[in-house]
Amino acid sequence: MAVSLVLMNHVLGFPHGGFVGVDVFFVISGYLITRLLLRERGAQVRSSLRIFYARRVRRILPLAMLVLVVTAALSKLLLGPVRAHRVLVDCLWAMGFTTNVHFQRVGTDYFAAFQPPSPVEHFWSLAVEEQFYVVWPAVLLVLLARRGSAGREALVVAVLVGVASFAYGVAALVDRPAATYFSTPARAWELAVGTGLALVEGRVAELPRSWRGVVGWLGATLLILSALATLPTHYPGWNAVAPVLGSALVLVGGTGPSSTWSPNSARFLGTRVLRLVGDRSYSLYLWHLPVAVLVWATVTRSAESKALILLVTLGLSVSTFALVEHRVLRSRWLLEAGPRPSLIGAVVVTVVLAVAAVVVMTDHAPHAPPAPAISASVPTRTQEQQALMQLTTDVRTAVSLKSWPPLVPSRELAPLAQAPEFANRHCSNELPIDIAACTYSLPGADKDAVVLGDSMAISWLPGIRQSLEPRGYRVHAVAFDTCPFAPVDVDLGKDPTRSRRCNQAHIDVMQELAKLRPTLIITSDIETGLLNMRSRHAGAAARDEWAEAVSARVQELRRLGARVVILSPPPSGALIDLCGLVLSTPRDCLSHISQAWYAKREADRWGATLGGAKYVDTSSWFCDTSGRCPIAVHQVPVRWDGYHLTPQYSHDLAPVIGLSVLLDH
């Protein structure tokens, strides 16, 4: 059931809570491993540990290494250099069973949310298990080697670990939800539930058979409901209790000398198909995500591609189970030779991994072409008007393209093409705010303009700078990721710390602007802003709350003597990493203006009208009159991810930015 839930969630998109299959894995793993260690209690601790770790090496390492090597090789062939390099780095972390640490760090990166999925992301659960088993077997065997109440002491340790881990996870979710999801300390309680159940299995087996049957079916019901209803937000916390408890109850239902399941249920659970899936659950789990990600890097998502993924996953799982898993586990030579060969193999893999890591770290990762330089030339008004008309024509042409033109930067390198101003930490996410630290100008500048908003505002900077700096402006920027221009109370959900920083920045930025007294303020922020308001208003209520906040902030800025211009954000689009496939065409990357974008336009426009700001609808710079938006215009990729402009496209927009921003200035 566990592997089926995860596989269906990743490939079919249903059930939505299928990720709870990982929680089932953890409980079962803690239960089975502890039972195995209990059988070793008569041997010496050191000997038992060698046997245990040698068995883990034979069970886990060969197939995991094969999957990672094949995934890295196929990524090199099928993916662009940028994405292939990321996958290679992910594979190296996975080989060291530290993937969860890697994804904790990546998960806290704001821009990582806009990147395609890693084909080895699921290895994080293996990492959590192996990190747990670095400690638990030694602790358990040392306790069991003692006489008297050793079993009770082991149970007390399991309970204490479980309680401490759960408390830590709930607390960590408040400030670090993305990182907590992959955290071993936050997940250890799920393994501890399984270990605790194994330690009291003898007493559980003494319960009446009918009771165990009821408990088992109650657990199965909890698991099904969890898979259908659990959401991944703030997980694992209290909402992980149901699937973990359900898993434990199902295990309780299966304990004892006689089956607690009805004859029909036993026959169903013992069918050849389910036994085949159960025996090959490890190989199915390892193969399914690499196959899915790599197939969808070649062809578009469809019912046919999903069927292909399931068939290829099943075929690889069956073959590698027979040729790798089964042969290694049943190898007479390895069994007769004892634990030494397996442990030596683990050491060899560690050495190879260290060498590979050094090679990757010294290897030069791909780089995007440099951003266009700021020139001192000022276009005439006629030239700007001609540029706007030409842009409209170029967008219409791009919508109808049937084959890929040469792009600069290329499809492969476009994901690296971020505005260079992102590299200046003072331009975004920096408290206390220092406007002077993010300032750009040409010699002789005598006017001040400030760009406000979130990361969208930073992605506009190459074009805004090219438009304003030749006209004598010093261009300053103050931005916070996902933090809107409108001083609304935000709740960013997965990052409460950023929510607090944003709300504080709304106060601090006005104090800095009061000192600077700029003559021009340009603002822009992401289209999903209305969805992040703490009030969770929708429809007209959300529009009114947002518009009132925009109006209030505009009036504050105008009292400082500034002219305020609100640029609508570029409509979100497809990820060029995902849609620019080997067999794709530009039409596969067409996107449409979202309802969230239209809702924000209405709220921003109304707020601008109330407050006395100029609102610039930029949709025609990116989309045709039908709301269809190409991924590239005039051989230049529009976005480097799903939202943010490439510096090349932003720079190309300089004439129309100047025409729109300065027309009545």
XYZ file of C-alpha atoms in Angstrom:
665
model
C 0.000 0.000 0.000
C 2.768 2.447 0.925
C 4.657 2.281 -2.367
C 1.396 2.296 -4.332
C 0.291 5.528 -2.642
C 3.580 7.291 -3.388
C 3.768 6.007 -6.960
C 0.192 7.024 -7.792
C 0.675 10.434 -6.198
C 3.814 11.171 -8.217
C 2.694 9.699 -11.542
C -1.098 9.978 -11.602
C -1.507 12.962 -9.268
C -3.994 11.009 -7.157
C -4.595 10.568 -4.287
C -3.489 14.051 -3.325
C -2.293 12.837 0.047
C -0.406 9.877 -1.397
C 2.820 11.286 0.042
C 1.725 9.791 3.407
C 3.029 6.523 1.979
C 6.446 7.709 3.162
C 5.126 7.870 6.730
C 3.949 4.280 6.323
C 7.468 3.370 5.158
C 8.999 4.870 8.287
C 6.681 3.058 10.704
C 7.116 -0.299 8.957
C 10.868 0.195 8.730
C 11.216 0.938 12.442
C 9.070 -2.099 13.232
C 10.878 -4.580 10.960
C 14.409 -3.431 11.760
C 13.774 -3.575 15.503
C 12.313 -7.078 15.189
C 15.432 -8.078 13.275
C 17.690 -6.629 15.970
C 15.729 -8.394 18.699
C 16.590 -11.705 17.057
C 20.287 -10.762 17.352
C 20.093 -10.084 21.077
C 21.924 -13.273 22.011
C 25.096 -12.390 20.091
C 27.795 -9.954 21.115
C 26.961 -6.324 20.423
C 29.935 -5.709 18.126
C 29.267 -8.862 16.116
C 25.568 -8.069 15.874
C 26.260 -4.564 14.580
C 28.644 -5.864 11.901
C 26.046 -8.370 10.761
C 23.295 -5.750 10.801
C 25.194 -3.140 8.801
C 26.472 -5.722 6.310
C 22.874 -6.804 5.740
C 21.801 -3.177 5.267
C 24.591 -2.631 2.743
C 23.530 -5.688 0.710
C 19.876 -4.659 0.898
C 20.150 -0.949 0.143
C 23.402 -0.064 -1.583
C 23.623 -2.062 -4.868
C 20.260 -1.089 -6.328
C 20.446 2.485 -5.014
C 23.847 2.987 -6.673
C 22.572 1.473 -9.946
C 19.517 3.767 -10.019
C 21.622 6.849 -9.266
C 24.260 6.067 -11.915
C 21.612 5.377 -14.574
C 19.688 8.527 -13.604
C 22.794 10.726 -13.800
C 23.773 9.257 -17.180
C 20.315 9.621 -18.727
C 19.988 13.154 -17.341
C 23.177 14.056 -19.157
C 21.642 12.752 -22.404
C 18.061 13.999 -22.065
C 18.255 17.193 -20.007
C 19.937 20.495 -20.698
C 23.338 21.183 -19.122
C 21.893 23.317 -16.318
C 19.367 20.770 -15.166
C 21.712 17.817 -15.739
C 24.324 19.447 -13.507
C 21.734 19.942 -10.757
C 20.729 16.276 -11.045
C 24.364 15.179 -10.807
C 24.791 17.171 -7.599
C 21.553 15.673 -6.236
C 22.799 12.159 -7.090
C 26.046 12.703 -5.207
C 24.140 13.765 -2.096
C 21.912 10.707 -2.539
C 24.912 8.373 -2.789
C 26.040 9.620 0.611
C 22.516 9.168 2.039
C 22.388 12.838 2.935
C 19.826 13.934 0.353
C 17.477 15.179 3.029
C 20.139 17.600 4.292
C 20.635 18.841 0.730
C 16.912 19.337 0.131
C 16.485 21.053 3.490
C 18.886 23.693 2.215
C 17.349 23.829 -1.260
C 13.833 23.903 0.168
C 14.564 27.156 1.975
C 15.734 28.795 -1.259
C 12.939 31.037 -2.540
C 13.739 30.409 -6.209
C 13.941 26.621 -5.760
C 10.135 26.617 -5.727
C 10.217 27.615 -9.406
C 12.640 24.866 -10.494
C 11.678 21.511 -12.038
C 11.571 18.499 -9.699
C 14.672 16.414 -9.113
C 14.467 12.797 -10.328
C 16.116 11.655 -7.078
C 14.220 13.816 -4.604
C 12.545 10.700 -3.168
C 15.934 9.466 -1.908
C 15.482 11.818 1.042
C 13.394 9.162 2.826
C 16.201 6.606 2.472
C 18.573 9.181 3.926
C 16.336 9.696 6.961
C 16.139 5.944 7.558
C 19.867 5.338 7.269
C 20.704 8.301 9.510
C 18.309 6.931 12.132
C 19.926 3.511 11.889
C 23.391 4.900 12.455
C 22.332 5.382 16.091
C 19.366 3.169 16.956
C 20.864 -0.342 16.453
C 23.822 0.410 18.719
C 21.574 1.890 21.425
C 19.126 -1.015 21.266
C 21.721 -3.789 21.248
C 23.648 -2.227 24.136
C 20.440 -2.080 26.181
C 19.414 -5.612 25.222
C 22.819 -6.973 26.155
C 22.041 -6.055 29.758
C 20.024 -8.302 32.013
C 16.837 -7.538 33.811
C 14.692 -4.662 32.571
C 16.587 -4.022 29.326
C 13.441 -4.385 27.231
C 11.611 -1.814 29.302
C 14.585 0.538 29.112
C 14.637 0.218 25.316
C 10.928 1.004 25.216
C 11.446 4.054 27.430
C 14.205 5.265 25.083
C 11.944 4.758 22.043
C 9.131 6.699 23.723
C 11.424 9.545 24.764
C 12.915 9.766 21.264
C 9.440 9.750 19.745
C 8.071 12.459 22.044
C 11.136 14.678 21.641
C 11.126 14.260 17.862
C 7.427 15.035 17.551
C 7.735 18.114 19.773
C 10.717 19.321 17.753
C 8.877 18.796 14.459
C 5.796 20.722 15.579
C 7.944 23.585 16.868
C 10.178 23.678 13.778
C 7.171 23.877 11.457
C 6.413 27.346 12.798
C 9.516 28.935 11.274
C 11.028 26.326 8.922
C 8.240 24.246 7.376
C 10.042 23.547 4.085
C 13.218 22.332 5.802
C 11.325 20.423 8.509
C 9.667 18.176 5.938
C 13.054 16.564 5.169
C 14.446 16.670 8.698
C 15.576 13.464 10.404
C 14.968 14.852 13.931
C 11.446 15.850 12.857
C 10.768 12.406 11.324
C 12.408 10.177 13.942
C 9.154 9.841 15.895
C 7.562 7.975 12.989
C 10.361 5.390 13.080
C 10.157 5.345 16.890
C 6.472 4.363 16.699
C 7.465 1.288 14.707
C 10.331 0.448 17.048
C 8.095 0.816 20.090
C 5.490 -1.486 18.565
C 8.134 -4.142 17.886
C 9.292 -3.948 21.516
C 5.757 -4.649 22.837
C 4.744 -7.066 20.088
C 4.564 -9.997 22.497
C 1.961 -8.277 24.646
C 0.024 -7.054 21.627
C -0.189 -10.630 20.324
C -1.940 -11.636 23.549
C -4.903 -9.364 22.757
C -8.070 -11.164 21.638
C -8.057 -11.960 17.919
C -11.315 -10.072 17.353
C -9.892 -6.935 18.979
C -6.811 -7.046 16.803
C -9.036 -7.424 13.760
C -11.029 -4.320 14.620
C -7.836 -2.375 15.311
C -6.323 -3.493 11.986
C -9.317 -2.383 9.952
C -9.467 0.895 11.853
C -5.837 1.480 10.876
C -6.514 0.673 7.230
C -9.426 3.124 7.247
C -7.225 5.835 8.761
C -4.605 5.281 6.059
C -7.138 5.530 3.241
C -8.692 8.692 4.673
C -5.232 10.206 5.203
C -4.263 9.525 1.601
C -7.441 11.204 0.392
C -7.562 14.181 2.739
C -4.075 15.086 4.022
C -2.522 18.276 2.672
C 1.258 18.798 2.436
C 1.193 22.152 4.231
C 2.885 22.234 7.669
C 3.827 18.590 7.416
C 4.782 16.457 9.299
C 3.072 17.804 12.403
C -0.230 16.985 13.968
C -1.630 16.108 10.540
C 0.909 13.259 10.292
C -0.529 11.545 13.370
C -3.379 9.893 11.446
C -1.254 8.065 8.826
C 1.382 7.088 11.410
C -1.241 5.822 13.839
C -3.043 4.044 10.999
C 0.167 2.271 9.989
C 0.798 1.153 13.569
C -2.753 -0.144 13.935
C -2.492 -2.140 10.707
C 0.676 -3.755 12.079
C -1.156 -4.530 15.321
C -3.864 -6.219 13.274
C -1.283 -8.517 11.701
C 0.433 -9.650 14.911
C -0.222 -12.857 16.762
C -0.159 -16.559 15.921
C -3.343 -16.438 13.814
C -4.534 -14.017 11.168
C -6.946 -11.334 12.280
C -8.160 -10.698 8.729
C -11.242 -12.383 7.273
C -10.665 -15.212 4.735
C -11.716 -12.978 1.830
C -9.426 -10.183 3.015
C -6.548 -12.589 3.492
C -7.016 -13.931 -0.029
C -7.078 -10.368 -1.399
C -3.946 -9.327 0.511
C -2.237 -12.494 -0.652
C -3.004 -12.124 -4.361
C -0.092 -12.548 -6.739
C -0.222 -8.921 -7.866
C -0.027 -7.503 -4.343
C 2.706 -9.947 -3.346
C 4.644 -8.967 -6.473
C 4.307 -5.274 -5.591
C 5.256 -5.929 -1.970
C 8.356 -7.956 -2.825
C 9.494 -5.327 -5.296
C 8.434 -2.275 -3.307
C 12.028 -1.064 -2.860
C 12.854 -1.238 -6.564
C 9.476 0.259 -7.502
C 10.093 3.152 -5.132
C 13.604 3.835 -6.415
C 12.776 3.677 -10.129
C 9.415 5.425 -10.365
C 10.484 9.060 -9.928
C 13.560 8.994 -12.205
C 11.443 7.340 -14.894
C 8.630 9.883 -14.476
C 10.878 12.950 -14.507
C 12.969 11.768 -17.461
C 9.966 10.669 -19.527
C 8.284 14.019 -18.935
C 11.515 15.722 -19.940
C 11.052 14.109 -23.364
C 7.291 14.105 -23.973
C 4.387 16.129 -22.613
C 2.183 14.887 -19.794
C -0.706 12.770 -21.030
C -2.562 9.571 -20.228
C -0.250 7.767 -22.625
C 2.923 9.082 -20.988
C 1.613 8.109 -17.549
C 0.903 4.585 -18.791
C 4.398 4.462 -20.280
C 5.940 5.519 -16.960
C 4.062 2.815 -15.067
C 5.077 0.128 -17.575
C 8.746 1.160 -17.667
C 8.868 1.401 -13.863
C 7.351 -2.051 -13.493
C 9.709 -3.527 -16.092
C 12.816 -2.022 -14.473
C 11.661 -3.055 -11.011
C 11.015 -6.666 -11.983
C 14.305 -7.012 -13.873
C 16.541 -5.305 -11.289
C 14.852 -7.206 -8.466
C 15.803 -10.457 -10.169
C 19.236 -9.432 -11.428
C 20.445 -7.200 -8.577
C 18.396 -7.277 -5.363
C 17.637 -10.998 -5.283
C 21.094 -12.096 -6.401
C 22.952 -9.922 -3.917
C 20.717 -10.814 -0.995
C 20.850 -14.546 -1.807
C 24.491 -14.621 -2.860
C 26.016 -17.757 -1.336
C 29.480 -16.236 -1.478
C 28.436 -13.119 0.446
C 26.513 -15.154 3.004
C 29.408 -17.547 3.591
C 32.039 -14.787 3.636
C 30.315 -12.950 6.463
C 29.919 -9.195 6.867
C 33.444 -8.191 5.769
C 32.920 -8.046 1.938
C 29.756 -5.997 2.289
C 31.400 -3.521 4.646
C 34.446 -3.271 2.371
C 32.069 -2.571 -0.520
C 30.529 0.262 1.472
C 33.988 1.738 2.100
C 34.832 1.517 -1.615
C 31.606 3.317 -2.522
C 32.442 6.024 0.026
C 35.876 6.566 -1.511
C 34.448 6.692 -5.039
C 31.807 9.141 -3.837
C 34.447 11.405 -2.307
C 36.445 11.430 -5.544
C 33.312 12.120 -7.605
C 32.360 14.985 -5.300
C 35.777 16.581 -5.759
C 35.455 16.243 -9.541
C 32.001 17.833 -9.560
C 33.054 20.664 -7.258
C 36.049 21.478 -9.460
C 34.025 21.093 -12.647
C 32.722 24.339 -14.101
C 28.929 24.503 -13.978
C 27.228 25.957 -17.058
C 26.789 29.725 -17.128
C 24.284 31.905 -18.935
C 25.489 34.660 -21.275
C 26.207 37.925 -19.426
C 23.388 40.419 -19.033
C 23.347 43.331 -21.510
C 25.331 46.366 -20.411
C 23.636 49.681 -19.697
C 24.280 52.165 -22.499
C 24.139 55.955 -22.278
C 21.979 56.434 -25.383
C 18.465 57.852 -25.016
C 15.901 56.807 -27.635
C 13.579 59.407 -29.114
C 9.870 59.296 -28.443
C 9.318 58.110 -32.010
C 11.778 55.271 -31.534
C 10.016 54.216 -28.339
C 6.627 54.218 -30.090
C 8.058 52.163 -32.944
C 9.521 49.728 -30.414
C 6.089 49.269 -28.827
C 4.447 48.559 -32.195
C 7.230 46.153 -33.140
C 6.883 44.366 -29.792
C 3.180 43.743 -30.423
C 4.045 42.245 -33.820
C 6.845 40.123 -32.339
C 4.520 38.700 -29.678
C 1.919 37.708 -32.297
C 4.641 36.084 -34.398
C 6.022 34.171 -31.406
C 2.591 32.770 -30.567
C 2.306 31.176 -34.004
C 5.829 29.682 -34.242
C 5.866 25.958 -35.058
C 9.571 25.274 -34.528
C 12.255 26.568 -32.221
C 14.326 29.506 -33.478
C 17.847 29.991 -32.094
C 17.414 31.624 -28.684
C 19.789 33.860 -26.727
C 20.230 32.635 -24.102
C 19.494 29.105 -25.342
C 16.703 26.932 -23.996
C 19.324 24.973 -22.075
C 20.918 28.033 -20.442
C 17.835 30.228 -19.982
C 17.163 28.871 -16.433
C 20.426 30.524 -15.325
C 19.622 33.928 -16.841
C 18.768 35.895 -13.712
C 19.026 39.655 -13.452
C 22.534 40.457 -12.164
C 21.015 42.673 -9.470
C 19.846 39.499 -7.699
C 23.499 38.937 -6.751
C 23.478 42.152 -4.685
C 22.077 41.037 -1.337
C 21.286 44.657 -0.445
C 18.708 44.795 -3.246
C 16.421 42.195 -1.677
C 15.654 40.538 1.639
C 18.012 42.687 3.669
C 17.027 44.126 7.049
C 17.771 46.798 8.101
C 17.109 48.418 4.738
C 19.950 50.365 3.170
C 18.748 51.960 -0.065
C 22.178 53.407 -0.853
C 23.671 49.884 -0.959
C 21.517 48.984 -3.990
C 22.035 51.997 -6.212
C 22.924 52.150 -9.908
C 23.633 55.205 -12.046
C 25.680 56.674 -14.846
C 27.998 59.662 -14.194
C 26.189 62.956 -13.686
C 22.924 61.524 -12.281
C 20.907 64.140 -10.414
C 17.492 62.500 -9.811
C 16.413 59.554 -7.687
C 14.062 56.731 -8.677
C 13.241 53.782 -6.432
C 12.012 50.340 -7.536
C 9.835 48.702 -4.870
C 8.138 45.328 -4.580
C 9.201 41.701 -4.456
C 11.562 39.650 -6.615
C 9.489 40.629 -9.652
C 10.665 44.203 -9.159
C 14.289 43.038 -9.257
C 13.698 41.147 -12.507
C 12.442 44.421 -14.053
C 15.658 46.248 -13.103
C 17.725 45.676 -16.299
C 14.999 47.334 -18.391
C 14.209 50.044 -15.847
C 17.877 50.907 -15.462
C 18.400 51.099 -19.231
C 15.377 53.367 -19.481
C 16.147 55.707 -16.573
C 19.916 55.869 -16.070
C 20.655 57.577 -19.446
C 18.071 60.183 -18.439
C 20.025 61.169 -15.332
C 18.404 58.940 -12.705
C 20.025 57.129 -9.847
C 18.067 53.873 -9.678
C 17.653 52.367 -6.204
C 15.915 49.069 -5.400
C 14.277 47.659 -2.278
C 12.605 44.275 -2.588
C 11.623 41.289 -0.451
C 10.698 37.889 -1.896
C 6.908 37.445 -2.098
C 6.485 40.729 -0.209
C 4.032 43.013 -2.018
C 4.140 46.770 -2.474
C 0.722 47.035 -0.814
C 1.143 47.164 2.999
C -1.253 44.286 3.638
C -0.703 41.799 6.442
C 0.726 38.747 4.681
C 0.831 35.087 5.640
C 3.222 33.250 3.349
C 2.366 29.874 4.892
C 5.531 27.871 4.259
C 7.790 30.631 5.558
C 6.459 32.434 8.652
C 9.830 34.153 9.128
C 9.530 35.776 5.716
C 5.981 36.841 6.600
C 7.247 38.712 9.647
C 10.137 40.251 7.703
C 7.736 41.444 5.021
C 5.387 43.079 7.482
C 8.353 44.788 9.175
C 9.750 45.898 5.802
C 6.495 47.710 5.019
C 7.243 49.965 7.990
C 10.992 50.325 7.489
C 10.866 51.175 3.781
C 8.749 54.280 4.383
C 11.267 55.577 6.878
C 14.087 55.197 4.329
C 12.072 56.790 1.532
C 11.269 59.763 3.756
C 15.033 60.377 4.013
C 15.734 59.919 0.293
C 12.738 61.851 -1.116
C 12.830 60.262 -4.613
C 11.039 61.922 -7.503
C 9.888 58.646 -9.080
C 8.824 55.307 -7.591
C 8.142 52.243 -9.750
C 6.605 49.176 -8.188
C 5.722 45.655 -9.284
C 5.065 42.359 -7.519
C 3.998 38.814 -8.287
C 0.510 38.047 -9.599
C -0.406 35.770 -6.670
C -0.180 38.528 -4.065
C -3.895 38.568 -3.232
C -3.665 34.893 -2.259
C -1.077 35.638 0.443
C -3.132 38.073 2.522
C -3.624 36.854 6.070
C -7.314 37.701 5.879
C -7.751 35.044 3.147
C -10.433 37.221 1.561
C -11.526 36.264 -1.933
C -13.357 37.948 -4.778
C -14.556 41.516 -4.237
C -13.486 41.512 -0.579
C -9.901 40.663 -1.532
C -9.912 43.285 -4.301
C -11.170 45.989 -1.958
C -8.691 45.147 0.834
C -5.797 45.151 -1.627
C -6.919 48.314 -3.424
C -7.317 50.216 -0.169
C -3.793 49.212 0.908
C -2.338 50.232 -2.470
C -4.178 53.546 -2.348
C -2.973 54.286 1.178
C 0.651 53.528 0.300
C 0.495 55.579 -2.919
C -0.853 58.571 -1.015
C 1.975 58.256 1.547
C 4.541 58.254 -1.256
C 2.952 61.170 -3.069
C 3.149 63.217 0.124
C 6.924 62.688 -0.087
C 6.837 64.366 -3.484
C 7.196 61.178 -5.533
C 5.367 60.221 -8.690
C 4.238 56.564 -8.421
C 3.966 54.100 -11.320
C 2.620 50.576 -10.845
C 3.763 48.036 -13.442
C 1.618 44.946 -13.735
C 3.761 41.809 -13.347
C 4.564 39.644 -16.355
C 1.858 36.948 -16.542
C 3.226 33.661 -15.231
C 4.182 31.079 -17.810
C 5.569 27.626 -18.380
C 8.962 26.560 -17.075
C 11.293 26.407 -20.043
C 13.053 23.509 -18.274
C 9.851 21.487 -18.444
C 8.193 22.516 -21.683
C 11.298 23.005 -23.845
C 11.535 19.254 -24.332
C 13.657 17.317 -26.788
C 10.653 16.710 -29.060
C 8.698 19.871 -28.247
C 7.744 22.944 -30.263
C 7.199 26.533 -29.032
C 3.463 25.850 -28.990
C 4.005 23.309 -26.201
C 5.283 26.213 -24.086
C 2.373 28.597 -24.713
C 0.660 29.729 -21.533
C -2.457 31.781 -20.822
C -2.991 34.718 -18.521
C -4.240 33.371 -15.201
C -7.300 34.441 -13.267
C -4.988 35.458 -10.418
C -3.253 37.906 -12.765
C -6.571 39.439 -13.871
C -7.744 39.733 -10.249
C -4.542 41.502 -9.245
C -4.767 43.837 -12.238
C -8.251 44.880 -11.181
C -7.178 45.476 -7.564
C -3.962 47.318 -8.488
C -5.693 49.488 -11.071
C -8.438 50.440 -8.634
C -5.894 51.226 -5.901
C -3.827 53.307 -8.329
C -6.907 55.289 -9.337
C -7.907 55.927 -5.719
C -4.408 56.924 -4.654
C -3.369 58.943 -7.694
C -0.729 56.613 -9.202
C -0.215 55.651 -12.827
C -1.043 52.020 -13.617
C 0.668 50.358 -16.596
C -0.933 47.202 -17.990
C 2.049 45.285 -19.386
C 0.137 42.224 -20.642
C 0.589 43.207 -24.309
C 4.357 43.108 -23.809
C 4.110 39.375 -23.165
C 0.833 38.066 -24.599
C -1.453 38.513 -27.599
C -4.990 39.905 -27.424
C -6.347 36.397 -26.724
C -4.218 36.080 -23.606
C -1.780 33.568 -25.143
C 1.777 34.099 -23.951
C 4.833 32.684 -25.756
C 7.898 31.456 -23.899
C 10.224 33.524 -26.111
C 9.782 36.700 -28.168
C 12.094 37.805 -30.977
C 14.480 34.935 -30.166
C 14.804 35.934 -26.516
C 13.393 33.783 -23.653
C 10.902 35.846 -21.672
C 11.349 34.207 -18.257
C 14.087 32.136 -16.665
C 11.516 30.405 -14.460
C 7.739 30.586 -14.298
C 7.612 34.254 -13.247
C 10.838 36.239 -13.431
C 12.137 37.983 -16.549
C 15.448 37.125 -18.128
C 17.766 40.165 -18.080
C 17.932 40.022 -21.881
C 14.159 40.380 -22.292
C 13.870 42.946 -19.517
C 16.612 45.008 -21.184
C 14.864 44.744 -24.563
C 11.759 46.269 -22.958
C 13.606 49.466 -22.007
C 12.075 51.611 -24.793
C 8.497 50.617 -23.940
C 9.210 50.992 -20.210
C 10.453 54.527 -20.854
C 7.432 55.311 -23.036
C 4.984 54.001 -20.413
C 6.658 55.274 -17.251
C 7.789 58.708 -18.416
C 5.101 59.583 -20.982
C 3.385 62.191 -18.806
C 6.344 62.932 -16.525
